[in-house]
Every structure is written in structure tokens, then in C-alpha cells.
Amino acid sequence: TAKRLLRLEYDLGKHLARFTFGKVCLSTQLVDGTFPNYGPLIPTDLPQRASFMGGDMRQALDLVRDVARGGSGIVRLSWEGEGMTVMATATEIGEVTAQVRLLVPCTAAGKIAIDVKYLTEYFKGQEGIVSMGVRDPSAPAMFTTPGMPDVVMMPMFVQWDGEAPKQPAPEAPTGQSEEATSAQPIPTGEGQEAASEPAEGAEIDAPTEETKPRRRGRKKQK
């Protein structure tokens, strides 16, 4: 809120409003429609919880931020007991980790991967207690700070240590069945033989040889 004279102009017919204070002019327009139902996006059942100081997490992010940016921006958070591990990896740099002390020992271990940009923006200037709740690594995480709105962050899907790598989908066979082959058009371009014989009784135009015309001219006299 501006701590100075604020001028408000509005047009109810066009749903327009303008706020002016100092050298700043802010215009807004009312949009017709229904406001998005964001309620279902907020997780409620969060069995995996961790509480820590915002300043400790900010320092940990400062240590792994550069490496995370070299590795698709991925920061892995895993916690168990009284501590949380903040880890980032990059192919050319390697792996770097930082530890964050938990205020309350966790009864259930948890893990999640989040974009470093979202974490850095949220913990910028954070000094108080932050509580994080997670249902599973593929579900959104909710961060709660006293006196501030709750923030929901979507996870990043990564492969964790100890998990079996996903098997690639089986490749299609190189050969084709007779049914599949017959259902496809057969190319008959230059240099390719016909794939089937002509039907009985069909007329075939045999190629005719072209005769070159003879040149007529006078014989040279010696």
C-alpha cells in the first residue's frame, strides 16, 4: 500500500479501474468468467512433515544453487530423523550436498525434488520456522510459515538412489506380418520390382524399342 496520496479512477460500464500514486500508474480490468477452483490443488493429507529454520535452508540452497542450475535446476530434499539433506548434481561438476537441522525429529522419512528457482524465491529473506508437508515424491509439497500465505510447489520427477531405472519400452519388431504388409501401399518407384504378379487375363503393354532415325547427308569427296 502506497504511503502517499492515491488517486482512483474507474469506469463501471467498461469494468476499468486506474490507480495513480507518484510516478506510478496501475490499470486493471475485470475479466468475465469463473475464478479457477484452486482448492483441490492444495494438499491436505501430508504424512511426511519436516520443520526447520528458513535461514538454514537458505544457506543450504546457496551452497547447491550453482550446481543445481547445471543439472536442470533439480534440488533433491530427503529427510529422516533429525536432519535433512539438500543435494544437487551436474554431469560436468559432480555432486554437492548440504545439511539442514530439523527442529522436530521426523517419525517418517520423506523425499522430494523441487526446482531450485522456486525454492530460492520462497526462502529469500526467510528467517522464521518453516514447515514442509509431503504426501509422496510425485505429489505437491506445501510450505507453511507463520504470518505468511501457504505456498504449494510442484515436484520434479527424478530417479532416486536405490530405485531401479525405468525399463525402456520394447522396440517394435523389424519384420511385419503378412496382414500388416498387405494393408500398406507398396512403392513402385524407379529401380524397384513389383511386389505382386498381375492377375490372370490382364493385358500387359510390352515396352517397345524406339528406332533411331538415320542421318542423311552427302558423302565427302576425297
Coordinates of C-alpha atoms in Angstrom, one line a residue:
T1 CA 0.0 0.0 0.0
A2 CA 1.4 3.4 -1.0
K3 CA 2.1 5.7 1.9
R4 CA 1.1 8.8 -0.1
L5 CA -1.9 10.3 -1.9
L6 CA -3.7 7.7 -4.0
R7 CA -5.9 8.7 -6.9
L8 CA -8.6 6.2 -8.1
E9 CA -10.4 6.5 -11.4
Y10 CA -12.9 3.9 -12.6
D11 CA -15.4 3.2 -15.3
L12 CA -18.2 0.8 -14.2
G13 CA -19.5 0.4 -17.7
K14 CA -16.2 -1.0 -19.1
H15 CA -15.1 -2.6 -15.8
L16 CA -11.9 -0.5 -15.8
A17 CA -10.0 1.0 -12.8
R18 CA -6.8 3.1 -12.6
F19 CA -4.7 3.7 -9.5
T20 CA -2.2 6.6 -9.6
F21 CA 0.4 7.5 -6.9
G22 CA 3.5 9.4 -7.5
K23 CA 5.0 8.4 -10.9
V24 CA 3.3 5.0 -10.8
C25 CA 0.0 4.3 -12.7
L26 CA -1.6 0.9 -12.4
S27 CA -4.6 0.0 -14.6
T28 CA -6.8 -3.1 -14.2
Q29 CA -9.8 -4.6 -15.9
L30 CA -12.4 -7.0 -14.6
V31 CA -12.4 -10.3 -16.6
D32 CA -15.6 -12.1 -17.1
G33 CA -15.7 -15.8 -16.1
T34 CA -15.4 -18.1 -13.2
F35 CA -12.4 -17.9 -10.9
P36 CA -10.3 -21.1 -11.0
N37 CA -11.1 -23.7 -8.4
Y38 CA -7.7 -24.0 -6.8
G39 CA -9.0 -25.8 -3.7
P40 CA -8.3 -29.4 -5.0
L41 CA -4.7 -28.4 -5.8
I42 CA -3.9 -27.7 -2.1
P43 CA -2.7 -31.0 -0.5
T44 CA -4.4 -31.9 2.8
D45 CA -3.2 -35.4 3.7
L46 CA 0.5 -34.9 4.4
P47 CA 2.0 -37.8 6.4
Q48 CA 5.6 -36.7 5.7
R49 CA 6.4 -33.5 7.5
A50 CA 9.6 -31.6 8.4
S51 CA 10.2 -28.3 10.3
F52 CA 13.4 -26.3 10.1
M53 CA 14.6 -22.7 10.2
G54 CA 14.2 -20.7 7.0
G55 CA 17.7 -19.2 7.3
D56 CA 19.3 -22.7 7.5
M57 CA 17.6 -23.8 4.3
R58 CA 18.6 -20.5 2.6
Q59 CA 22.2 -21.2 3.4
A60 CA 22.0 -24.7 2.1
L61 CA 20.5 -23.5 -1.1
D62 CA 23.3 -21.0 -1.5
L63 CA 25.8 -23.9 -1.5
V64 CA 24.0 -26.1 -4.1
R65 CA 22.3 -23.5 -6.3
D66 CA 25.1 -23.2 -8.9
V67 CA 25.4 -27.0 -9.3
A68 CA 21.6 -27.4 -9.5
R69 CA 21.5 -24.9 -12.3
G70 CA 23.9 -27.0 -14.2
G71 CA 21.7 -30.1 -13.6
S72 CA 18.3 -29.0 -15.0
G73 CA 17.6 -27.0 -11.8
I74 CA 16.9 -30.0 -9.7
V75 CA 17.3 -29.9 -5.9
R76 CA 16.7 -33.2 -4.0
L77 CA 15.4 -32.9 -0.5
S78 CA 15.5 -36.0 1.7
W79 CA 14.9 -36.1 5.5
E80 CA 14.9 -38.7 8.2
G81 CA 15.3 -38.5 12.0
E82 CA 16.8 -35.1 12.9
G83 CA 18.3 -34.0 9.7
M84 CA 17.6 -33.1 6.1
T85 CA 20.0 -33.5 3.1
V86 CA 19.9 -30.9 0.3
M87 CA 21.6 -32.3 -2.8
A88 CA 22.2 -31.2 -6.3
T89 CA 24.1 -33.0 -9.1
A90 CA 25.5 -31.9 -12.5
T91 CA 27.3 -34.0 -15.1
E92 CA 30.3 -31.8 -15.5
I93 CA 30.6 -30.6 -11.9
G94 CA 29.5 -33.6 -9.8
E95 CA 27.5 -33.8 -6.6
V96 CA 27.2 -31.3 -3.7
T97 CA 25.2 -31.7 -0.5
A98 CA 24.3 -29.6 2.5
Q99 CA 22.7 -30.4 5.8
V100 CA 19.7 -28.7 7.5
R101 CA 18.9 -29.5 11.1
L102 CA 15.3 -30.4 11.8
L103 CA 13.5 -28.8 14.8
V104 CA 11.4 -31.9 15.5
P105 CA 12.6 -35.4 14.7
C106 CA 10.7 -37.0 11.8
T107 CA 8.7 -40.1 12.5
A108 CA 8.5 -40.9 8.8
A109 CA 11.3 -40.4 6.3
G110 CA 10.5 -38.4 3.2
K111 CA 11.9 -37.1 0.0
I112 CA 11.0 -34.8 -2.9
A113 CA 12.7 -32.9 -5.8
I114 CA 11.9 -29.3 -6.5
D115 CA 13.1 -26.7 -8.9
V116 CA 15.9 -24.6 -7.4
K117 CA 14.3 -21.4 -8.7
Y118 CA 11.1 -21.9 -6.7
L119 CA 13.0 -22.7 -3.5
T120 CA 15.3 -19.8 -3.8
E121 CA 12.5 -17.3 -4.4
Y122 CA 10.5 -18.7 -1.4
F123 CA 13.3 -18.8 1.1
K124 CA 14.7 -15.4 0.1
G125 CA 14.7 -13.4 3.4
Q126 CA 13.2 -16.3 5.4
E127 CA 14.4 -16.4 9.0
G128 CA 11.5 -18.0 10.9
I129 CA 10.2 -21.5 11.2
V130 CA 9.1 -23.3 8.0
S131 CA 7.1 -26.4 7.9
M132 CA 7.0 -28.6 4.8
G133 CA 4.5 -31.3 4.2
V134 CA 4.7 -34.0 1.5
R135 CA 2.4 -37.0 0.7
D136 CA 4.9 -38.7 -1.7
P137 CA 7.7 -37.7 -4.1
S138 CA 5.3 -37.3 -7.0
A139 CA 2.7 -35.1 -5.2
P140 CA 2.9 -31.3 -4.5
A141 CA 4.7 -30.1 -1.4
M142 CA 3.2 -27.4 0.9
F143 CA 5.3 -24.9 2.8
T144 CA 3.9 -23.1 5.8
T145 CA 5.3 -20.1 7.5
P146 CA 3.6 -18.3 10.4
G147 CA 2.1 -15.0 9.3
M148 CA 2.6 -15.7 5.5
P149 CA 0.3 -17.5 3.0
D150 CA 0.9 -21.2 2.4
V151 CA 2.8 -22.0 -0.7
V152 CA 2.4 -25.1 -2.9
M153 CA 5.3 -26.3 -5.1
M154 CA 5.0 -28.9 -7.8
P155 CA 7.7 -31.7 -7.7
M156 CA 10.2 -32.7 -10.3
F157 CA 10.3 -36.3 -11.3
V158 CA 13.8 -37.8 -10.8
Q159 CA 15.4 -41.2 -10.2
W160 CA 16.4 -41.7 -6.6
D161 CA 19.3 -43.8 -5.4
G162 CA 18.2 -47.4 -4.8
E163 CA 15.4 -47.2 -7.3
A164 CA 15.5 -49.4 -10.3
P165 CA 15.8 -47.5 -13.5
K166 CA 12.7 -47.5 -15.7
Q167 CA 12.9 -50.0 -18.5
P168 CA 12.5 -48.5 -22.0
A169 CA 9.5 -49.5 -23.9
P170 CA 10.1 -52.6 -26.2
E171 CA 11.0 -51.7 -29.7
A172 CA 8.7 -52.7 -32.5
P173 CA 9.8 -55.8 -34.5
T174 CA 11.6 -55.0 -37.7
G175 CA 9.6 -57.6 -39.6
Q176 CA 6.0 -57.2 -40.5
S177 CA 3.2 -59.8 -40.6
E178 CA 1.6 -60.7 -43.9
E179 CA -1.6 -59.0 -42.8
A180 CA 0.2 -55.7 -42.0
T181 CA 2.2 -55.9 -45.2
S182 CA -0.8 -56.4 -47.4
A183 CA -2.6 -53.4 -45.7
Q184 CA 0.2 -51.0 -46.7
P185 CA 0.7 -49.5 -50.1
I186 CA 3.6 -50.9 -51.9
P187 CA 6.0 -48.5 -53.5
T188 CA 6.7 -48.9 -57.2
G189 CA 9.2 -46.3 -57.8
E190 CA 12.1 -46.5 -60.3
G191 CA 14.5 -49.3 -59.7
Q192 CA 12.0 -51.4 -57.6
E193 CA 10.4 -54.6 -58.7
A194 CA 6.6 -55.1 -58.5
A195 CA 5.6 -56.9 -55.3
S196 CA 2.8 -59.0 -56.9
E197 CA 2.2 -60.6 -60.2
P198 CA -0.6 -59.3 -62.5
A199 CA -4.0 -61.0 -62.4
E200 CA -4.7 -63.7 -64.9
G201 CA -6.2 -62.3 -68.1
A202 CA -4.9 -58.8 -67.5
E203 CA -3.3 -57.1 -70.5
I204 CA 0.2 -56.0 -70.3
D205 CA 1.7 -53.5 -72.5
A206 CA 5.2 -54.6 -73.5
P207 CA 7.7 -51.9 -73.9
T208 CA 8.5 -51.0 -77.5
E209 CA 12.0 -50.3 -78.7
E210 CA 12.5 -46.9 -80.2
T211 CA 14.3 -46.8 -83.6
K212 CA 16.8 -44.1 -84.1
P213 CA 16.3 -42.1 -87.3
R214 CA 19.2 -42.5 -89.8
R215 CA 21.0 -39.4 -90.8
R216 CA 21.1 -38.5 -94.5
G217 CA 23.9 -36.4 -95.9
R218 CA 26.3 -36.1 -98.7
K219 CA 29.4 -38.2 -98.8
K220 CA 32.7 -36.3 -98.7
Q221 CA 34.6 -36.5 -101.9
K222 CA 38.3 -37.2 -101.5

